[in-house]
Amino acid sequence: MSLTYPWFLLGLLALAVPIVIHLFELRRPKRVLFSNTGFIREVKLVTARQRKVKHLLVLLVRLGFIVFLVLVFCQPFLPAPQKNRNSNSVKVLVDTSPSMQVQGEEEQTAFDQVVEQARDLTTVYPASTYFELVNKPHRRLTESAYRTSLEQLGISGHTASLQTTLARLVETGVRQEGQIYIFSDFQKNDFSPQFITGFDTTQQVFLVPVVGKEGKNVYVDSLMLDDAFVRVDADLSIKIRVHNGGNVAANNCQVRLFIGERQAAAFQTSVEAGASTATTVQVRLTGRDLQRCRVEIEDFPVTFDNTYYFTLQPAPQIRIAELASDKAATQRLYANEPMFSYTLGKPNSVDYRALTAANLVLIQELPRIETSLRENLQQAVQRGATLVIVPPADATGRQSYNTLFHDLGLGTVQWEPSLTDKPSLRDLASPNLQNPFFREVFARQNRPAVMPKAAPVLHWSRSGIDVLHMRDGEAYLAGFPSGKGKVYLFSAPFDERYSSFTNHALFVPVMYRLAMQSFRNDQQPAYRLNQRTVALAIDGSETAGRAERVFKLTKDSLTFIPVQRIQAGELRFDVPPEMQAPGFYQLSRNGRMVATLAFNFDKRESNLAHYSAQELRAMIGNRSNMRVYDASAGTSVASQYRAERVGTPLWRYCLWGALACLLAEVLLLRFGGRRQTAAQQPIANAA
């Protein structure tokens, strides 16, 4: 045992006072006068030995009272087993990610337990200590301000992952001495053991894991559409993949799909712990307006991820602009389909406005490419359009095509030597069904199909996307990335002398696939709240003449103005940190709605597998500057820190001892030495 203030031991000199009182008995005898013995009602028989024992006991309790009172001022304590390094600054990291909403062992959420544990830290540090919340960095807080800041913390979907926060903490604090407390559930998919080695040995790091109850947690892992082109009044298959991030199997879990306020599908599913299952549902969109959709899962007690928000935007008509000298083979193909907006132009009357707005530009056997046309084609591809080139059989305009190929970045394309006689047709190889270009295009066939023939006038050594080949391995149709768009190149003309491709059954699905892939929807069905940047393609009319206006995000009565920038017709904005709740947010500018965006929690938060206190201790090993405090052990973190590094204070026990001595003295003086009252004897009156 050690004393905090040993100089108070001089107070033990006061022990002489009760000893002097005991030795000199400063009480004066009291004289009682009476005239008759009949007035004596009771006789106390007290011997000299009994009186001596009573006085000694009173003396001992008085001495004990003084001794314990002096020790209270000396503040004795049991020394801590580990030496504490004094620090006037303490950093505290409180995990505010959505996974902290899991119910703990004491019928409160893990986040509430963490806040309570972090608040009690002020009881073990001197009043001169400054606290700093890593959640609100660069602020040194006093004890009262620190408690207030803790009460203001809340669960946020925008919170950076624990891995990111620790990386920033290690980077900024590696040269600073001090103590760091990390309160978290330490999810396995969010915490890496490598960050333990990142802290400097001069820093004392205390890991405080908070463990929730065992249970199930079913959440939406992903949604997949069978076709990126969402059609109106047509069946749309949506594959809903759910995952159980808990450690208990979920049986007969109810899942419902809503399109707007209408329930479009419902089913039950059972998911084992740590496993996934997928279910395909059929829905139908009845309007061209954007649809707010959500998937609701009936899952308890973990409820923060029971709703998944997403949007479905029916695709507009795909704009196709074709330039051809003669009657094009694709005119009837595209013009009779409602989902295509098809225009056909001639080389001498090019509609450059339609060319600029087109998703797919088809150049079919033009004799030559004029300079103005070449520049507009290059701009369209740079903007993101798809360009399909069918080369001509005539060799007079090949130099203009070479210039176009060079401007588009197709440097490996070369022409075959011109032949005056009839070209030799060769067979195409069967398409590779594993090629993503032909995904879900063909049904399985038991026998090989008869393929078309072609006589290539172009060849190239390499490409970005291989679609069709000749049987000898030479390319027939391939794609090349260029700018934000793609360029697809046929090696042979569509002329019947050079190809039978337009008369083959393969012609329709290939040309349809080229058109479908030219459509690009930059808006994703759903975003994450902790996603740093969102990019959206906006109409040019949104920027013209409104430079002083800003884009805003609105949800109910909340309005956020994100950090934003516009470049090349694309809006990029940072998700505001104040956006903490999932749901639908409207993006507007100057009071006009531009888009509706769906935001959800990061699905990694729904995987509740975490490191236990024992596993964290095994990771730490023999590092003396790191310690794991188990918050679920029944003892607060402050008590564990005090017992290990501050010591166990004993002044409370000394105070109780002084009060016990005082009570013992009262009892001795009140009841000590009393004997049974002698039976009263009748006294005869004298005659």
XYZ file of C-alpha atoms in Angstrom:
687
model
C 0.000 0.000 0.000
C 1.184 3.524 -0.812
C 0.056 6.962 0.320
C -0.745 9.828 -2.001
C -0.229 12.497 0.713
C 2.009 10.945 3.440
C 2.488 14.269 5.261
C -1.013 13.903 6.683
C 0.396 11.130 8.905
C 1.347 13.922 11.329
C -2.329 13.914 12.230
C -1.704 10.688 14.148
C -0.363 12.866 16.971
C -4.012 13.452 17.807
C -4.067 9.915 19.200
C -2.715 11.348 22.419
C -5.999 13.175 23.088
C -8.232 10.120 23.808
C -5.373 8.484 25.716
C -5.086 11.505 28.040
C -8.850 11.543 28.498
C -8.795 7.872 29.385
C -5.975 8.202 31.920
C -7.182 11.250 33.763
C -10.957 10.632 33.674
C -12.072 14.255 33.551
C -15.622 13.514 34.658
C -16.802 15.034 38.014
C -19.050 12.878 40.286
C -22.666 13.985 40.590
C -24.277 14.056 44.044
C -27.847 12.676 44.359
C -29.868 13.351 47.538
C -32.724 11.105 48.576
C -34.695 10.679 51.871
C -35.925 7.128 51.648
C -34.592 3.937 50.127
C -38.029 3.216 48.763
C -37.311 5.680 45.986
C -34.536 3.448 44.626
C -36.274 1.613 41.790
C -33.273 -0.164 40.266
C -29.855 -1.248 41.347
C -27.065 -1.698 38.788
C -24.428 -4.154 39.714
C -21.301 -3.141 37.913
C -17.956 -4.402 38.972
C -14.707 -2.513 38.600
C -13.426 -5.064 36.019
C -16.428 -4.593 33.715
C -16.074 -0.846 33.866
C -12.391 -1.165 32.910
C -13.141 -3.335 29.827
C -15.792 -0.888 28.649
C -13.426 2.041 28.958
C -10.702 0.196 27.027
C -13.125 -0.595 24.180
C -14.234 3.005 23.992
C -10.588 4.066 23.888
C -9.833 1.642 21.036
C -12.723 2.774 18.836
C -11.749 6.404 19.425
C -8.187 5.660 18.417
C -9.446 3.761 15.380
C -11.649 6.718 14.381
C -8.660 9.066 14.444
C -6.414 6.620 12.539
C -8.980 6.058 9.755
C -9.729 9.774 9.553
C -6.042 10.565 9.072
C -5.753 7.847 6.378
C -8.674 9.389 4.514
C -6.604 12.552 4.085
C -3.486 10.541 3.204
C -5.465 8.736 0.393
C -3.837 5.292 0.473
C -3.933 3.098 -2.647
C -2.661 -0.200 -3.929
C 0.016 0.452 -6.601
C -0.867 -0.439 -10.195
C 0.875 -3.478 -11.688
C 1.890 -1.394 -14.732
C 3.580 1.955 -14.658
C 1.524 4.717 -16.233
C 3.032 7.344 -18.492
C 1.494 10.661 -17.584
C -0.163 12.420 -20.513
C -2.114 15.647 -20.594
C -3.868 14.707 -23.847
C -6.143 11.733 -24.520
C -7.578 10.869 -27.952
C -10.836 8.954 -28.178
C -12.189 7.309 -31.348
C -15.847 6.300 -31.163
C -17.106 4.101 -33.992
C -20.326 5.697 -35.311
C -20.866 3.311 -38.225
C -24.344 1.766 -38.703
C -23.203 -1.624 -37.393
C -22.990 -0.065 -33.913
C -26.811 -0.117 -33.780
C -26.689 -3.822 -32.944
C -28.220 -4.592 -29.555
C -25.670 -5.438 -26.886
C -25.783 -7.713 -23.887
C -27.280 -5.088 -21.553
C -30.432 -4.392 -23.621
C -28.895 -1.287 -25.165
C -27.189 -0.687 -28.464
C -23.452 -1.076 -28.817
C -23.203 2.637 -29.598
C -24.902 3.615 -26.324
C -22.539 1.335 -24.404
C -19.544 2.904 -26.107
C -20.670 6.457 -25.332
C -21.211 5.540 -21.682
C -17.788 3.895 -21.423
C -16.071 6.843 -23.127
C -17.801 9.309 -20.795
C -16.469 7.523 -17.691
C -12.870 8.075 -18.804
C -12.985 11.551 -17.283
C -13.096 10.004 -13.793
C -9.591 8.528 -14.009
C -7.686 11.513 -15.390
C -6.737 14.763 -13.642
C -8.851 17.846 -14.263
C -6.003 19.379 -16.300
C -6.230 16.627 -18.955
C -7.455 17.592 -22.426
C -9.547 15.204 -24.508
C -9.787 15.028 -28.290
C -12.499 13.202 -30.223
C -11.011 11.732 -33.372
C -14.530 11.967 -34.854
C -14.132 15.764 -34.535
C -10.377 16.235 -34.972
C -8.217 19.254 -34.202
C -10.211 20.222 -31.128
C -8.792 19.962 -27.607
C -11.710 19.658 -25.212
C -12.013 20.126 -21.495
C -13.826 17.528 -19.415
C -17.235 19.207 -19.696
C -16.823 20.010 -23.405
C -15.743 16.431 -24.044
C -18.875 15.066 -22.376
C -21.029 17.442 -24.406
C -19.368 16.395 -27.657
C -19.962 12.732 -26.823
C -23.676 13.395 -26.358
C -23.793 15.049 -29.790
C -22.416 11.995 -31.580
C -24.824 9.847 -33.545
C -24.923 6.955 -35.971
C -24.024 8.104 -39.478
C -24.071 6.267 -42.777
C -21.459 8.717 -44.061
C -18.912 7.616 -41.483
C -15.650 6.520 -43.014
C -14.687 2.922 -42.428
C -12.692 2.082 -39.332
C -9.819 1.060 -41.576
C -9.770 4.492 -43.257
C -10.057 6.333 -39.939
C -7.240 4.333 -38.373
C -5.035 4.912 -41.403
C -5.565 8.656 -41.048
C -5.005 8.453 -37.291
C -1.733 6.560 -37.716
C -0.564 8.976 -40.379
C -1.292 12.135 -38.391
C -0.403 10.906 -34.922
C 2.647 8.757 -35.466
C 4.972 11.444 -34.095
C 2.763 12.445 -31.172
C 2.991 10.923 -27.732
C -0.245 10.291 -25.902
C -2.993 7.826 -25.196
C -5.548 6.660 -27.749
C -8.797 4.838 -26.965
C -10.548 3.042 -29.836
C -14.159 2.031 -29.119
C -15.566 -0.171 -31.879
C -17.098 -3.526 -32.758
C -13.977 -4.268 -34.876
C -15.734 -5.883 -37.823
C -13.571 -8.381 -39.655
C -14.303 -6.851 -43.053
C -13.439 -3.360 -41.812
C -10.461 -3.818 -39.485
C -7.098 -5.107 -40.594
C -4.495 -6.409 -38.121
C -1.804 -4.547 -40.055
C -2.909 -1.262 -38.482
C -1.833 -2.539 -35.082
C 1.781 -2.344 -36.205
C 1.298 1.193 -37.554
C 1.177 2.899 -34.160
C 4.388 4.249 -32.719
C 5.730 2.670 -29.534
C 5.513 6.057 -27.776
C 1.726 5.929 -28.054
C -0.418 4.012 -25.597
C -3.272 2.430 -27.535
C -6.294 0.888 -25.813
C -8.658 -1.227 -27.925
C -12.167 -1.553 -26.518
C -14.268 -4.118 -28.439
C -18.037 -4.047 -27.935
C -19.742 -7.338 -28.659
C -23.397 -7.539 -29.677
C -25.769 -10.422 -29.154
C -25.617 -13.408 -31.434
C -28.351 -13.352 -34.036
C -29.303 -13.189 -37.691
C -29.059 -10.229 -40.039
C -30.499 -10.607 -43.526
C -29.850 -7.734 -45.915
C -29.869 -7.040 -49.667
C -26.437 -7.804 -51.037
C -27.110 -6.847 -54.665
C -29.756 -6.361 -57.338
C -29.238 -7.524 -60.917
C -31.339 -6.745 -63.984
C -31.511 -9.186 -66.865
C -31.215 -6.290 -69.308
C -29.662 -2.869 -68.902
C -32.302 -1.514 -71.285
C -35.403 -1.134 -69.081
C -38.476 -1.266 -71.272
C -41.944 0.086 -70.514
C -44.912 -2.326 -70.431
C -42.576 -5.294 -70.694
C -41.590 -7.954 -68.185
C -38.387 -7.116 -66.352
C -36.517 -9.762 -64.367
C -34.855 -8.571 -61.169
C -32.580 -10.943 -59.295
C -32.538 -10.076 -55.579
C -29.540 -11.497 -53.769
C -29.772 -11.475 -49.958
C -27.028 -12.356 -47.507
C -27.089 -13.348 -43.851
C -24.372 -11.365 -42.081
C -25.183 -12.821 -38.661
C -24.115 -16.035 -36.963
C -27.582 -17.618 -36.685
C -29.594 -19.086 -39.554
C -32.639 -17.098 -40.735
C -35.699 -19.180 -41.570
C -38.727 -18.044 -43.592
C -37.576 -14.456 -43.891
C -40.202 -12.269 -45.580
C -38.968 -10.105 -48.498
C -41.146 -7.586 -50.352
C -40.411 -5.479 -53.436
C -42.135 -2.111 -53.870
C -42.265 -0.008 -57.032
C -43.435 3.368 -55.853
C -46.093 2.627 -53.237
C -47.242 -0.526 -55.042
C -46.091 -3.935 -53.839
C -44.811 -5.655 -56.958
C -43.520 -8.944 -55.512
C -43.189 -10.862 -52.249
C -41.472 -14.099 -51.297
C -39.985 -15.997 -48.361
C -36.424 -17.211 -48.139
C -34.210 -19.046 -45.665
C -30.541 -18.139 -45.409
C -27.854 -19.922 -43.427
C -25.399 -17.926 -41.349
C -22.777 -16.341 -43.606
C -24.482 -17.602 -46.769
C -26.367 -15.967 -49.642
C -29.388 -16.816 -51.731
C -30.817 -15.246 -54.899
C -34.435 -15.013 -56.043
C -35.669 -13.731 -59.403
C -38.933 -11.780 -59.569
C -40.827 -10.431 -62.567
C -42.055 -6.826 -62.550
C -43.532 -4.471 -65.123
C -43.113 -0.701 -65.417
C -46.162 1.174 -66.689
C -44.775 4.684 -67.162
C -41.692 6.415 -68.476
C -41.112 8.378 -65.282
C -38.372 7.348 -62.878
C -39.670 4.820 -60.350
C -38.697 4.893 -56.670
C -38.244 1.287 -55.623
C -37.302 -0.441 -52.401
C -36.836 -3.933 -50.992
C -38.081 -4.451 -47.443
C -36.928 -7.371 -45.294
C -38.657 -8.393 -42.071
C -35.645 -9.065 -39.884
C -35.247 -8.552 -36.121
C -33.451 -7.413 -33.952
C -30.959 -5.872 -36.439
C -33.160 -3.439 -38.361
C -30.932 -0.647 -39.682
C -30.450 -2.391 -43.051
C -33.926 -3.851 -43.521
C -34.760 -1.464 -46.398
C -32.772 -1.155 -49.611
C -33.563 1.820 -51.851
C -32.993 1.950 -55.623
C -34.408 3.622 -58.720
C -35.512 2.295 -62.083
C -35.467 4.642 -65.050
C -37.226 3.387 -68.196
C -34.769 3.797 -71.010
C -35.610 6.399 -73.658
C -35.470 5.646 -77.366
C -32.006 4.904 -78.665
C -31.110 7.526 -81.275
C -29.509 5.995 -84.362
C -28.082 8.091 -87.191
C -26.955 6.275 -90.312
C -25.106 7.605 -93.363
C -25.185 5.491 -96.511
C -24.816 6.144 -100.250
C -27.485 3.679 -101.356
C -30.390 1.993 -99.664
C -29.118 0.705 -96.327
C -29.669 -2.885 -95.253
C -30.312 -1.710 -91.694
C -33.086 0.755 -92.546
C -35.934 -1.722 -92.174
C -34.158 -3.353 -89.231
C -34.090 -0.227 -87.048
C -37.045 1.747 -88.423
C -39.650 -0.869 -87.466
C -38.579 -1.123 -83.838
C -40.309 1.322 -81.393
C -37.349 1.480 -79.039
C -35.165 3.003 -81.769
C -35.306 6.525 -83.179
C -33.779 6.017 -86.613
C -32.674 8.613 -89.187
C -31.014 7.907 -92.529
C -28.867 10.503 -94.243
C -26.880 10.844 -97.436
C -23.253 11.958 -97.744
C -24.230 15.191 -99.524
C -26.891 16.160 -96.948
C -25.617 15.287 -93.479
C -27.751 16.346 -90.510
C -25.011 17.194 -88.038
C -27.542 17.999 -85.300
C -28.895 14.428 -85.446
C -25.335 13.161 -85.613
C -24.403 15.014 -82.440
C -27.429 13.753 -80.498
C -27.184 10.120 -81.682
C -26.251 7.209 -79.434
C -25.226 5.078 -82.397
C -23.691 6.431 -85.617
C -23.528 3.973 -88.497
C -21.260 4.737 -91.484
C -22.130 2.240 -94.210
C -19.893 2.052 -97.281
C -19.436 5.780 -97.851
C -17.042 6.397 -100.770
C -15.018 8.872 -98.711
C -15.106 10.716 -95.380
C -15.190 14.473 -95.725
C -13.248 16.662 -93.301
C -16.324 18.153 -91.597
C -17.890 14.719 -91.225
C -14.661 13.295 -89.800
C -14.474 16.060 -87.175
C -18.099 15.542 -86.120
C -17.639 11.787 -85.911
C -14.604 12.262 -83.699
C -16.516 14.637 -81.412
C -19.434 12.208 -81.152
C -17.135 9.347 -80.117
C -15.296 11.548 -77.637
C -18.669 12.450 -76.134
C -19.523 8.770 -75.617
C -21.375 7.682 -78.755
C -20.799 4.366 -80.509
C -19.535 4.495 -84.094
C -19.984 1.508 -86.438
C -17.984 1.603 -89.676
C -18.730 -0.641 -92.647
C -15.870 -0.089 -95.144
C -16.534 0.483 -98.850
C -15.369 -1.834 -101.607
C -14.124 1.113 -103.682
C -10.472 1.979 -103.045
C -10.662 5.659 -104.063
C -11.495 7.028 -100.619
C -9.263 4.840 -98.481
C -6.950 7.702 -97.560
C -9.837 9.617 -95.956
C -10.695 6.490 -93.957
C -7.067 6.181 -92.868
C -7.208 9.721 -91.534
C -10.389 8.890 -89.630
C -8.830 5.721 -88.202
C -5.793 7.715 -87.087
C -7.910 10.412 -85.419
C -9.937 7.756 -83.588
C -6.821 5.951 -82.384
C -7.161 2.844 -84.590
C -3.540 2.701 -85.626
C -3.354 -1.018 -86.489
C -5.990 -1.020 -89.273
C -4.693 -1.739 -92.780
C -6.365 -2.266 -96.167
C -6.171 -5.395 -98.225
C -4.719 -4.999 -101.752
C -7.359 -4.051 -104.345
C -8.520 -6.937 -106.516
C -10.148 -6.476 -109.894
C -11.605 -9.956 -110.139
C -14.395 -11.427 -108.062
C -13.511 -11.541 -104.315
C -13.113 -14.913 -102.636
C -15.641 -15.453 -99.843
C -14.601 -17.305 -96.710
C -16.677 -18.743 -93.849
C -17.065 -16.997 -90.516
C -16.400 -18.971 -87.357
C -19.257 -19.707 -84.978
C -19.633 -17.009 -82.310
C -18.192 -17.713 -78.908
C -21.152 -18.088 -76.554
C -18.879 -17.151 -73.620
C -18.274 -13.738 -75.171
C -20.103 -11.062 -73.140
C -21.265 -9.516 -76.405
C -23.458 -12.568 -77.045
C -24.665 -13.063 -73.483
C -28.240 -14.411 -73.485
C -28.502 -13.921 -77.260
C -28.468 -17.547 -78.419
C -30.147 -20.633 -77.110
C -28.099 -23.797 -76.830
C -27.879 -25.757 -80.089
C -27.102 -29.416 -80.551
C -25.566 -28.995 -84.014
C -23.369 -26.226 -85.464
C -25.165 -23.528 -87.445
C -24.316 -22.559 -91.015
C -22.302 -19.345 -90.827
C -22.208 -16.480 -93.348
C -19.319 -15.808 -95.704
C -17.222 -12.669 -96.191
C -14.282 -11.321 -98.131
C -12.408 -8.883 -95.833
C -10.972 -5.653 -97.223
C -9.541 -4.613 -93.829
C -7.398 -6.379 -91.276
C -5.877 -5.422 -87.932
C -3.512 -7.041 -85.481
C -5.273 -6.324 -82.212
C -8.449 -4.781 -80.826
C -10.156 -4.124 -77.533
C -13.299 -6.222 -78.098
C -13.343 -9.290 -80.349
C -16.845 -10.117 -81.601
C -16.667 -12.252 -84.783
C -13.791 -14.017 -86.563
C -13.166 -15.777 -89.782
C -12.407 -19.480 -89.534
C -8.749 -18.795 -90.230
C -8.616 -16.522 -87.176
C -8.762 -13.197 -89.004
C -11.080 -10.653 -87.399
C -14.440 -9.796 -88.983
C -16.071 -7.547 -86.335
C -14.194 -5.959 -83.460
C -14.512 -3.010 -81.118
C -11.941 -0.347 -80.242
C -12.194 2.015 -77.268
C -11.900 5.673 -78.239
C -12.459 8.545 -75.843
C -15.630 7.917 -73.855
C -17.159 5.865 -76.669
C -16.396 2.841 -78.810
C -15.695 2.208 -82.481
C -16.873 -1.077 -84.033
C -15.286 -1.987 -87.341
C -16.420 -4.562 -89.923
C -13.649 -5.977 -92.077
C -15.884 -6.480 -95.132
C -18.584 -4.390 -96.853
C -22.252 -5.361 -96.635
C -22.317 -5.605 -100.425
C -23.500 -9.050 -101.515
C -20.266 -9.518 -103.509
C -18.235 -9.224 -100.307
C -20.510 -10.619 -97.611
C -23.666 -12.650 -97.007
C -23.889 -11.339 -93.480
C -27.009 -9.157 -94.077
C -28.963 -12.208 -95.288
C -28.000 -14.370 -92.353
C -29.947 -14.852 -89.105
C -26.914 -13.531 -87.205
C -27.352 -10.073 -88.724
C -30.351 -8.987 -86.615
C -29.035 -9.914 -83.125
C -25.582 -8.469 -83.839
C -26.920 -5.129 -85.071
C -29.450 -5.001 -82.219
C -26.676 -5.676 -79.720
C -24.563 -2.883 -81.190
C -27.481 -0.507 -80.791
C -28.322 -1.674 -77.272
C -24.723 -1.303 -76.111
C -24.632 2.259 -77.429
C -27.156 3.264 -74.773
C -25.468 4.317 -71.553
C -27.209 5.335 -68.346
C -24.730 7.209 -66.163
C -27.089 7.268 -63.195
C -26.714 4.171 -61.063
C -29.761 2.533 -59.448
C -28.280 3.098 -55.967
C -25.340 4.821 -54.244
C -23.629 4.503 -50.862
C -23.786 7.175 -48.192
C -20.049 6.869 -47.579
C -19.291 7.151 -51.290
C -16.929 10.049 -51.799
C -17.923 11.287 -55.273
C -20.975 10.884 -57.497
C -20.742 11.585 -61.240
C -23.804 12.353 -63.372
C -24.181 13.351 -66.996
C -26.339 16.486 -67.222
C -28.039 18.230 -70.069
C -26.230 21.225 -71.501
C -29.270 23.385 -70.760
C -28.619 22.910 -67.051
C -25.381 24.891 -67.277
C -26.227 27.518 -69.867
C -26.839 30.934 -68.349
C -27.052 29.618 -64.782
C -23.475 29.765 -63.644
C -24.463 31.481 -60.405
C -26.768 28.630 -59.376
C -25.691 25.511 -57.483
C -27.010 21.980 -57.327
C -28.775 20.962 -54.113
C -29.739 17.645 -52.550
C -33.089 17.561 -50.778
C -34.744 14.912 -48.608
C -37.983 15.863 -46.885
C -37.190 19.132 -45.077
C -33.397 18.694 -45.225
C -31.351 20.468 -47.888
C -27.644 19.912 -48.538
C -25.295 21.837 -50.836
C -22.434 19.495 -51.806
C -19.019 20.428 -53.104
C -19.531 20.290 -56.870
C -17.906 20.897 -60.216
C -19.027 20.622 -63.833
C -16.668 19.462 -66.534
C -17.414 18.345 -70.106
C -21.141 18.029 -69.471
C -20.640 15.936 -66.338
C -21.535 16.932 -62.785
C -19.308 15.633 -60.014
C -20.228 16.291 -56.394
C -19.001 15.026 -53.034
C -21.556 13.357 -50.793
C -22.060 15.810 -47.867
C -21.001 14.470 -44.451
C -24.337 15.648 -43.033
C -26.176 13.085 -45.171
C -26.499 10.303 -42.614
C -29.832 8.587 -43.309
C -30.593 6.315 -46.277
C -33.426 7.103 -48.657
C -34.252 9.085 -51.791
C -32.590 12.466 -52.375
C -33.669 14.890 -55.085
C -30.939 16.679 -57.018
C -32.205 20.092 -58.126
C -30.894 23.326 -59.538
C -32.665 26.669 -59.470
C -35.800 24.947 -58.172
C -35.883 22.447 -61.060
C -35.456 18.758 -60.283
C -32.598 17.194 -62.222
C -32.505 13.644 -60.853
C -33.651 11.423 -57.997
C -30.851 9.455 -56.315
C -31.129 6.520 -53.912
C -28.588 6.219 -51.095
C -28.060 3.229 -48.787
C -25.737 2.146 -46.016
C -22.547 0.422 -47.082
C -23.392 -3.278 -47.212
C -20.129 -4.092 -45.447
C -21.704 -2.679 -42.277
C -24.298 -5.463 -42.378
C -21.715 -8.222 -42.017
C -21.587 -8.527 -38.222
C -18.581 -10.862 -37.954
C -16.141 -9.166 -35.595
C -12.944 -9.755 -33.674
C -13.372 -10.752 -30.050
C -11.225 -9.477 -27.192
C -9.242 -12.724 -27.183
C -8.518 -12.445 -30.921
C -7.374 -8.840 -30.545
C -5.045 -9.811 -27.691
C -3.557 -12.510 -29.910
C -2.961 -9.918 -32.655
C -1.235 -7.540 -30.239
C 1.102 -10.177 -28.904
C 3.843 -8.776 -26.667
C 3.468 -5.106 -27.623
C 3.712 -3.268 -24.314
C 2.165 -0.056 -25.652
C -1.162 -1.705 -26.575
C -3.882 -3.099 -24.363
C -7.328 -4.631 -24.899
C -10.120 -3.814 -22.464
C -13.190 -6.022 -22.712
C -16.218 -3.757 -22.291
C -18.528 -6.771 -21.880
C -16.602 -8.179 -18.877
C -18.904 -6.464 -16.365
C -16.298 -3.870 -15.371
C -16.091 -0.443 -16.965
C -13.082 0.573 -19.023
C -12.331 3.349 -16.541
C -12.210 0.839 -13.663
C -9.928 -1.496 -15.604
C -7.586 1.365 -16.497
C -7.549 2.596 -12.899
C -6.748 -0.862 -11.530
C -3.908 -1.451 -13.982
C -2.300 1.961 -14.392
C -3.560 4.276 -11.650
C -3.921 1.848 -8.742
C -6.797 0.878 -6.447
C -7.746 3.769 -4.099
C -8.511 2.801 -0.504
C -9.674 6.137 0.974
C -13.332 5.127 0.630
C -12.703 2.083 2.821
C -10.911 4.289 5.362
C -13.910 6.609 5.480
C -16.232 3.683 6.099
C -13.854 2.481 8.852
C -13.977 5.883 10.590
C -17.776 5.888 10.478
C -17.852 2.315 11.825
C -15.650 3.337 14.772
C -17.905 6.286 15.501
C -20.969 4.026 15.464
C -19.238 1.487 17.727
C -18.478 4.204 20.306
C -22.117 5.289 20.367
C -23.274 1.701 20.888
C -20.729 1.100 23.664
C -21.723 4.219 25.566
C -25.414 3.486 25.118
C -25.630 -0.247 25.758
C -22.231 -1.320 27.068
C -22.161 -2.810 30.665
C -25.963 -2.916 31.193
C -27.133 -5.874 33.256
C -30.528 -7.338 33.844
C -32.512 -5.198 36.248
C -32.917 -6.885 39.643
C -36.390 -7.969 40.541
C -38.166 -5.371 42.597
C -38.706 -6.423 46.243
C -41.672 -5.129 48.136
C -40.731 -2.954 51.088
C -42.852 -3.098 54.210
C -43.782 0.246 55.675
C -42.625 0.734 59.200
C -45.386 0.844 61.704
